[in-house]
Amino acid sequence: MTSWLPFWPASASAYADRVDLLVWAFSALIIVLAAPVIIGMVWFAAKYHRGSPADRSDAPTRGFWIEADWTVVPFLLAMIFFVWAAHLYYIVRTPPDGAMEVAVVAKQWMWKFQHPGGQREINELHVPTGQPVKLTMTSQDVIHSLFLPELRLKMDVLPDRYTSIWFQADRPGTYALRCTQFCGTDHALMGGRFIVQEPRDYEAWLQASAVDGTLAQEGERLFRRLGCSGCHGMNSAVHAPDLAGIYGTQQPLADGRFVLADDRYIRDSILMPKRQVVAGYEPIMPSFAGKVSEEEILRLIAYVKSLPREGSKQP
Amino acid sequence: MTVYAPPADTPNADTASARPRTYIEAGYTLRSWLLTTDHKRIAILYMVSITGFFFLGALGAAAVRLELLTPKLDLLSADGYNRAFTLHGVVMVWFFLIPSIPTVFGNFLIPLMIGARDLAFPRLNLLSWYIYVLGGLFTAYVLVAGGVETGWTLYTPLSTKYAPGHTVMAAAAIFVVGFSSILTGLNFIVTIHTLRAPGMTWFRLPIFVWSHYATSVILVLATPVLAMALILLALERALGIGVFDPDLGGDPLLWQHLFWFYSHPAVYIMILPSMGVVTELVTTFSRKRVFGYEFVAFASIAIAIIGFLVWGHHMFVAGQSMYASMVFSFLSFLVAAPSAVKVYNWTATLYKGQLDLRAPLLYAMGFIGLFVFGGLTGLILASLALDVHAHGTAFVVAHFHYIMVGGAVSAYLGALHCWWPKMTGRLYSEFWGRISALLIFFGFNITFFPQYILGWLGMPRRYHSYPPEFQSWEVLSSAGAVMLGVGYLLPLVYLLWSLFYGPRAPANPWGATGLEWRVPSPPPKHNFDEIPVVTWKAYDYPPAREEQG
Ligand code: HEM
Ligand SMILES: [Cu+2]
């Protein structure tokens, strides 16, 4: 892909191939819809220029049916593409269960990644082929956008929110990773490498960059250090909800509503605990805003997520 | 080759008595211009100031294109580059594209086209211009004081917390110039409702007037939302009120919703007047009634209304819900339909016409070609999975330049050439007019087509440095920009020349049928000695005349 005039980006996944197919079809549609206009204009300019002897009798100035046709037919054709594109979008927005989760924190001007095993990297993302990967992303400052052109994927990364994308890379190689939401002075430099490896090589890479604990284990250490365990722990005297197994369940709130305990809920509970109080508990938890970084919150979430459901035994 | 035949009559002196006094001759002092309430003179005031802003914005583009000649950052500093494209975007959008056709040609032509002596509120009209100038002074201040580096979209929290430049002042400039838009829109709406000449029914109005009516509705309804959003932005920045700042419980995406709620309809503010112009040019220079007049008129209104419902297509990857995105995508496809109608109707209008291939028609045909291409690539961006890849890249830059530069600027220049003889009483050089139309068309394509490819290859927008493999396309684009620049400078030269040396224009040089061509060129101060009574349809060209009911 280093020809003098590169024309098409490489593709690293089956999904990217499906997007490419849609684009080729769309290009054909564009030609079909534009051709009558371009050919018509040139032809009429040649034939009916002023003073030419062409026959101009019965020149139409209206025609309901023909107008209805050229409104409805292009519209229906375009609708096929709407559905086609929406279907692909549906796919990228619904991650499969069991995807490997990588945590992403963006800041001016770098990308920080952390693998489930705790391995951290900056401006480089290693993933294995053939394995669905889900990125859970947040930003420490402004809005960024993670762009993986060879996967035809991008998603904005927002402060105070989690967004996610998922993909399954199929072809090993080193690809681009860029920021596409203007984020200040060095926006153009906020990029890196996206490295897709065979599972063996990825394993080897994980081993080589091994750390002293998985994301969840780091989270557990934090849970103690920050004093969360003092209230939420098994034997604690303070009346606070037990966090075991809450991830992914509906939590009853004091005001009668229910809320899904997902990443966002846990983050909010850490930073703004008074906002959503669980039914049956006093609003006594202090806010940890300013005391934990985005990366630490991600580790805490990983820890909470890893806690087994009450009563069930950890396998 | 002498293109400019010496004028048969010398200006003013002996012939002046034979002709009625023109609006230009109504006063020669600066004061008589700066305090005028004549819509035609105000149009000229706008034309002069808008031309200035166009070239200021072009300076920003030149800096950007020069920097992008090489992959590395070598000409400007990083913030210098960011300021250059922000200046370019802010000036081009708010000080050129949005006001250009309505304030220059709408102002000059609407009263003439509907048979009125002036707009409904002449003094308000002058006030609008002063407000525009005030906004311009604010912008000039920002420029001198060091600039802004947020991009013209001013996304929070970058703009409220992290960008050190003069963001509040820039927001103030946009706020102020927005008021000028609102006043102009109101003035047009009231004028079109109340000042039409006897017999000038709605369905006898030129399409130009219809499209300005639709534009004015958007101006009046959407601009206040922007004004409100800008106030919130300024308060947030100055006082940290916490509307957008997540650390204070605000919502960083709220700005995008408010901004695009205005700025998407604003795209139609930029393009609807151009569509009006192109419709006039196409019928005038093919001497045929617009094909499907009613369809074209209603399409303007349909675009204006549906245009309010599609802002979310700027946010497909911003983290809004998947289903919201699907609805916005569908509505965006819907709004494309009436635009398609217009393009096919223009082409059909040319069929069996008497095509007079002069500069204005060349500009109009250039518009149609570029607009078709910009519009259809807009459908690519409206398609969810494709936007996920193309969003935020040079592909988007190509798309909106095809619409706004290939489209709106071509239409502006087409209008300038078509009505120049009416406005100034002078004919320009047909030869140079055609040359500039062709230069702009080809220069434009060489500049912006590569950006579609660059974007699809994965080149993000607003990058001052880029991977070296993109360089060949970037160089091609910059080369095209030189050609385009020459194309834009040429009219400045030969049109100014024609002011002094061009042959005198007759009342109706193109044999058109609109009311504005039935008064002398340039028109007298009060347009019509006697208000005309209209008994004919719009575009009363020979074949249409027979089917007249
Ligand atoms: C010679 C003509 C022009 C050239 C070479 C040019 C070039 C560019 C480039 C390269 C950008 C992208 C900056 C970036 O995102 O990195 C840009 C942005 C833009 N241009 Fe132009 N441009 C030209 C004319 C115009 C005109 C005539 C208008 C409007 C009348 C216009 C409106 C805009 C706007 C609104 C933006 C977005 C600015 C932003 O990203 O904040 N451009 N232009
Ligand atoms: Cu960024």
mmCIF file of C-alpha atoms in Angstrom, chain A residues 1-9 15 19-20 22-23 26-27 29-30 32-34 36-38 40-42 44-45 48-51 55-64 66-68 70-71 74-75 78-79 81-82 85-90 92-94 108 140-143 145 147-150 152-156 158-161 163 178-191 272 275, chain B residues 78-79 82 85 149-151 155-158 162 246 249-253 256 287-295 316-323 325-326 329-330 333-334 337 340-341 343-345 347-348 350-357 365 368-369 372-373 376-377 379-380 383-393 453 455-465 467 469-470 472-473 537 543-544 547:
data_model
loop_
_atom_site.group_PDB
_atom_site.id
_atom_site.type_symbol
_atom_site.label_atom_id
_atom_site.label_comp_id
_atom_site.label_asym_id
_atom_site.label_seq_id
_atom_site.Cartn_x
_atom_site.Cartn_y
_atom_site.Cartn_z
ATOM 1 C CA MET A 1 0.000 0.000 0.000
ATOM 2 C CA THR A 2 2.765 2.461 -0.716
ATOM 3 C CA SER A 3 2.023 3.074 -4.347
ATOM 4 C CA TRP A 4 2.594 6.580 -5.578
ATOM 5 C CA LEU A 5 -1.095 7.434 -5.547
ATOM 6 C CA PRO A 6 -2.705 5.200 -2.935
ATOM 7 C CA PHE A 7 -6.348 4.766 -3.735
ATOM 8 C CA TRP A 8 -7.925 2.415 -1.260
ATOM 9 C CA PRO A 9 -7.161 1.659 2.383
ATOM 10 C CA TYR A 15 -16.486 -6.389 8.477
ATOM 11 C CA VAL A 19 -18.220 -1.929 4.227
ATOM 12 C CA ASP A 20 -16.076 -1.815 1.102
ATOM 13 C CA LEU A 22 -21.293 -1.304 0.187
ATOM 14 C CA VAL A 23 -19.120 1.590 -0.927
ATOM 15 C CA PHE A 26 -22.874 3.091 -3.586
ATOM 16 C CA SER A 27 -20.418 4.415 -6.116
ATOM 17 C CA LEU A 29 -25.549 4.201 -7.514
ATOM 18 C CA ILE A 30 -23.935 7.630 -7.665
ATOM 19 C CA VAL A 32 -26.410 5.845 -12.170
ATOM 20 C CA LEU A 33 -28.081 8.855 -10.572
ATOM 21 C CA ALA A 34 -25.598 11.468 -11.766
ATOM 22 C CA PRO A 36 -28.531 11.487 -16.656
ATOM 23 C CA VAL A 37 -27.756 14.956 -15.332
ATOM 24 C CA ILE A 38 -24.205 15.219 -16.591
ATOM 25 C CA GLY A 40 -28.125 15.538 -20.289
ATOM 26 C CA MET A 41 -26.428 18.875 -19.689
ATOM 27 C CA VAL A 42 -23.598 18.259 -22.110
ATOM 28 C CA PHE A 44 -28.403 19.680 -24.516
ATOM 29 C CA ALA A 45 -25.646 22.275 -24.533
ATOM 30 C CA TYR A 48 -29.755 23.253 -28.315
ATOM 31 C CA HIS A 49 -27.206 26.030 -28.147
ATOM 32 C CA ARG A 50 -28.579 29.263 -29.397
ATOM 33 C CA GLY A 51 -29.045 29.457 -33.137
ATOM 34 C CA ASP A 55 -36.233 21.044 -33.486
ATOM 35 C CA ARG A 56 -37.723 22.730 -30.440
ATOM 36 C CA SER A 57 -41.405 22.164 -30.991
ATOM 37 C CA ASP A 58 -43.499 20.811 -28.133
ATOM 38 C CA ALA A 59 -40.909 21.632 -25.495
ATOM 39 C CA PRO A 60 -42.425 20.399 -22.232
ATOM 40 C CA THR A 61 -42.538 22.678 -19.198
ATOM 41 C CA ARG A 62 -44.093 20.204 -16.828
ATOM 42 C CA GLY A 63 -45.026 16.564 -16.559
ATOM 43 C CA PHE A 64 -46.441 15.156 -13.399
ATOM 44 C CA ILE A 66 -42.045 12.028 -15.080
ATOM 45 C CA GLU A 67 -41.429 14.220 -12.037
ATOM 46 C CA ALA A 68 -43.035 11.689 -9.751
ATOM 47 C CA TRP A 70 -37.571 10.870 -10.780
ATOM 48 C CA THR A 71 -38.511 11.695 -7.223
ATOM 49 C CA PRO A 74 -33.999 7.495 -6.783
ATOM 50 C CA PHE A 75 -35.547 7.623 -3.346
ATOM 51 C CA ALA A 78 -31.441 5.076 -1.925
ATOM 52 C CA MET A 79 -33.634 3.329 0.639
ATOM 53 C CA PHE A 81 -28.678 1.611 0.777
ATOM 54 C CA PHE A 82 -30.121 3.113 3.914
ATOM 55 C CA ALA A 85 -25.825 0.648 5.889
ATOM 56 C CA ALA A 86 -28.062 0.651 8.945
ATOM 57 C CA HIS A 87 -27.740 -3.109 9.175
ATOM 58 C CA LEU A 88 -23.932 -2.922 9.228
ATOM 59 C CA TYR A 89 -24.158 -0.161 11.814
ATOM 60 C CA TYR A 90 -26.374 -2.347 13.936
ATOM 61 C CA VAL A 92 -20.888 -2.657 15.009
ATOM 62 C CA ARG A 93 -23.032 -1.247 17.754
ATOM 63 C CA THR A 94 -23.998 -4.604 19.311
ATOM 64 C CA GLN A 108 -4.430 15.408 25.087
ATOM 65 C CA GLN A 140 -9.669 12.598 30.677
ATOM 66 C CA ASP A 141 -10.194 16.031 29.111
ATOM 67 C CA VAL A 142 -11.784 16.929 25.767
ATOM 68 C CA ILE A 143 -13.636 14.852 23.190
ATOM 69 C CA SER A 145 -12.339 10.019 18.521
ATOM 70 C CA PHE A 147 -10.266 5.847 14.353
ATOM 71 C CA LEU A 148 -9.068 2.483 13.059
ATOM 72 C CA PRO A 149 -9.226 3.030 9.297
ATOM 73 C CA GLU A 150 -8.296 -0.524 8.325
ATOM 74 C CA ARG A 152 -13.528 1.077 8.905
ATOM 75 C CA LEU A 153 -14.332 1.941 12.511
ATOM 76 C CA LYS A 154 -14.404 4.962 14.704
ATOM 77 C CA MET A 155 -16.072 6.133 17.866
ATOM 78 C CA ASP A 156 -15.918 9.326 19.849
ATOM 79 C CA LEU A 158 -15.989 11.550 25.728
ATOM 80 C CA PRO A 159 -15.140 12.884 29.137
ATOM 81 C CA ASP A 160 -17.537 11.634 31.801
ATOM 82 C CA ARG A 161 -18.956 8.904 29.619
ATOM 83 C CA THR A 163 -18.504 4.698 24.732
ATOM 84 C CA ARG A 178 -5.705 8.002 14.707
ATOM 85 C CA CYS A 179 -7.725 10.664 16.464
ATOM 86 C CA THR A 180 -10.461 12.228 14.325
ATOM 87 C CA GLN A 181 -12.128 14.643 16.697
ATOM 88 C CA PHE A 182 -10.288 17.930 16.776
ATOM 89 C CA CYS A 183 -8.842 18.008 20.271
ATOM 90 C CA GLY A 184 -6.430 20.932 20.415
ATOM 91 C CA THR A 185 -2.837 21.795 19.584
ATOM 92 C CA ASP A 186 -1.397 18.384 18.786
ATOM 93 C CA HIS A 187 -4.512 16.706 17.478
ATOM 94 C CA ALA A 188 -2.567 15.695 14.371
ATOM 95 C CA LEU A 189 0.019 13.847 16.439
ATOM 96 C CA MET A 190 -2.437 11.863 18.502
ATOM 97 C CA GLY A 191 -2.000 8.595 16.690
ATOM 98 C CA MET A 272 -21.685 11.200 42.383
ATOM 99 C CA ARG A 275 -27.438 10.911 42.683
ATOM 100 C CA ALA B 78 0.691 23.734 15.490
ATOM 101 C CA ASP B 79 -1.577 26.381 16.973
ATOM 102 C CA ASN B 82 -5.297 25.455 13.996
ATOM 103 C CA PHE B 85 -8.359 26.798 9.604
ATOM 104 C CA GLU B 149 -8.011 27.445 17.790
ATOM 105 C CA THR B 150 -11.280 25.615 18.319
ATOM 106 C CA GLY B 151 -12.426 25.047 14.752
ATOM 107 C CA TYR B 155 -16.955 21.873 20.359
ATOM 108 C CA THR B 156 -17.076 21.785 24.142
ATOM 109 C CA PRO B 157 -15.265 21.176 26.450
ATOM 110 C CA LEU B 158 -12.339 22.049 24.179
ATOM 111 C CA TYR B 162 -8.889 23.912 27.005
ATOM 112 C CA PRO B 246 -18.790 17.233 32.808
ATOM 113 C CA GLY B 249 -22.304 17.873 36.034
ATOM 114 C CA GLY B 250 -22.761 19.348 32.565
ATOM 115 C CA ASP B 251 -23.171 17.482 29.321
ATOM 116 C CA PRO B 252 -20.345 17.716 26.789
ATOM 117 C CA LEU B 253 -22.656 16.604 23.988
ATOM 118 C CA GLN B 256 -23.215 19.498 19.641
ATOM 119 C CA ARG B 287 -35.229 31.030 -22.627
ATOM 120 C CA LYS B 288 -37.651 28.454 -21.314
ATOM 121 C CA ARG B 289 -40.029 28.264 -18.402
ATOM 122 C CA VAL B 290 -38.648 26.299 -15.433
ATOM 123 C CA PHE B 291 -39.632 22.694 -15.852
ATOM 124 C CA GLY B 292 -42.145 21.818 -13.136
ATOM 125 C CA TYR B 293 -42.327 25.263 -11.547
ATOM 126 C CA GLU B 294 -44.631 24.134 -8.731
ATOM 127 C CA PHE B 295 -42.454 21.159 -7.850
ATOM 128 C CA PHE B 316 -23.469 9.104 14.429
ATOM 129 C CA VAL B 317 -20.205 8.335 16.213
ATOM 130 C CA ALA B 318 -20.646 10.801 19.068
ATOM 131 C CA GLY B 319 -22.271 8.263 21.355
ATOM 132 C CA GLN B 320 -25.945 8.985 20.773
ATOM 133 C CA SER B 321 -28.238 5.958 20.856
ATOM 134 C CA MET B 322 -28.159 3.588 17.937
ATOM 135 C CA TYR B 323 -31.859 4.018 17.269
ATOM 136 C CA SER B 325 -28.931 7.491 14.676
ATOM 137 C CA MET B 326 -31.133 5.308 12.530
ATOM 138 C CA SER B 329 -30.164 8.685 8.918
ATOM 139 C CA PHE B 330 -33.594 7.964 7.486
ATOM 140 C CA PHE B 333 -32.286 10.390 3.049
ATOM 141 C CA LEU B 334 -35.716 11.956 3.020
ATOM 142 C CA ALA B 337 -35.304 13.664 -2.305
ATOM 143 C CA ALA B 340 -32.820 15.543 -6.368
ATOM 144 C CA VAL B 341 -36.072 16.854 -7.841
ATOM 145 C CA VAL B 343 -31.469 18.855 -10.182
ATOM 146 C CA TYR B 344 -33.525 16.797 -12.614
ATOM 147 C CA ASN B 345 -35.885 19.691 -13.194
ATOM 148 C CA THR B 347 -31.679 19.523 -16.555
ATOM 149 C CA ALA B 348 -35.111 19.094 -18.086
ATOM 150 C CA LEU B 350 -32.443 22.878 -20.735
ATOM 151 C CA TYR B 351 -34.150 20.373 -23.033
ATOM 152 C CA LYS B 352 -35.260 22.046 -26.268
ATOM 153 C CA GLY B 353 -34.239 25.458 -25.009
ATOM 154 C CA GLN B 354 -32.300 28.237 -26.751
ATOM 155 C CA LEU B 355 -29.117 27.732 -24.761
ATOM 156 C CA ASP B 356 -27.048 30.868 -24.565
ATOM 157 C CA LEU B 357 -23.744 29.518 -23.258
ATOM 158 C CA MET B 365 -24.077 24.222 -15.153
ATOM 159 C CA ILE B 368 -25.378 21.571 -11.067
ATOM 160 C CA GLY B 369 -22.514 19.172 -11.734
ATOM 161 C CA VAL B 372 -24.982 16.552 -7.750
ATOM 162 C CA PHE B 373 -21.666 15.141 -6.719
ATOM 163 C CA LEU B 376 -24.720 12.193 -3.541
ATOM 164 C CA THR B 377 -21.584 11.923 -1.429
ATOM 165 C CA LEU B 379 -25.863 10.391 1.026
ATOM 166 C CA ILE B 380 -22.749 8.338 1.708
ATOM 167 C CA SER B 383 -25.478 6.100 5.491
ATOM 168 C CA LEU B 384 -24.668 4.888 8.965
ATOM 169 C CA ALA B 385 -21.881 2.359 8.515
ATOM 170 C CA LEU B 386 -20.178 4.467 5.852
ATOM 171 C CA ASP B 387 -20.239 7.580 7.992
ATOM 172 C CA VAL B 388 -18.572 5.626 10.764
ATOM 173 C CA HIS B 389 -15.541 5.411 8.503
ATOM 174 C CA ALA B 390 -15.734 8.759 6.713
ATOM 175 C CA HIS B 391 -16.714 11.022 9.598
ATOM 176 C CA GLY B 392 -14.052 13.476 10.698
ATOM 177 C CA THR B 393 -11.892 12.835 7.637
ATOM 178 C CA ILE B 453 -9.839 9.796 -1.769
ATOM 179 C CA GLY B 455 -10.571 10.850 3.428
ATOM 180 C CA TRP B 456 -11.486 7.355 2.410
ATOM 181 C CA LEU B 457 -7.835 6.368 2.799
ATOM 182 C CA GLY B 458 -8.091 7.527 6.387
ATOM 183 C CA MET B 459 -6.672 11.059 6.402
ATOM 184 C CA PRO B 460 -8.417 12.929 9.236
ATOM 185 C CA ARG B 461 -9.369 16.573 8.840
ATOM 186 C CA ARG B 462 -7.720 19.340 10.830
ATOM 187 C CA TYR B 463 -4.317 17.643 10.759
ATOM 188 C CA HIS B 464 -1.208 19.756 10.341
ATOM 189 C CA SER B 465 0.988 16.716 9.783
ATOM 190 C CA PRO B 467 1.500 10.125 7.029
ATOM 191 C CA GLU B 469 1.995 8.245 1.796
ATOM 192 C CA PHE B 470 -0.758 10.846 1.499
ATOM 193 C CA SER B 472 0.914 13.088 -3.583
ATOM 194 C CA TRP B 473 -2.810 13.721 -3.195
ATOM 195 C CA LYS B 537 -46.763 33.890 -15.254
ATOM 196 C CA PRO B 543 -43.526 28.134 -25.557
ATOM 197 C CA ALA B 544 -44.987 28.851 -22.150
ATOM 198 C CA GLU B 547 -50.279 27.509 -22.696
#
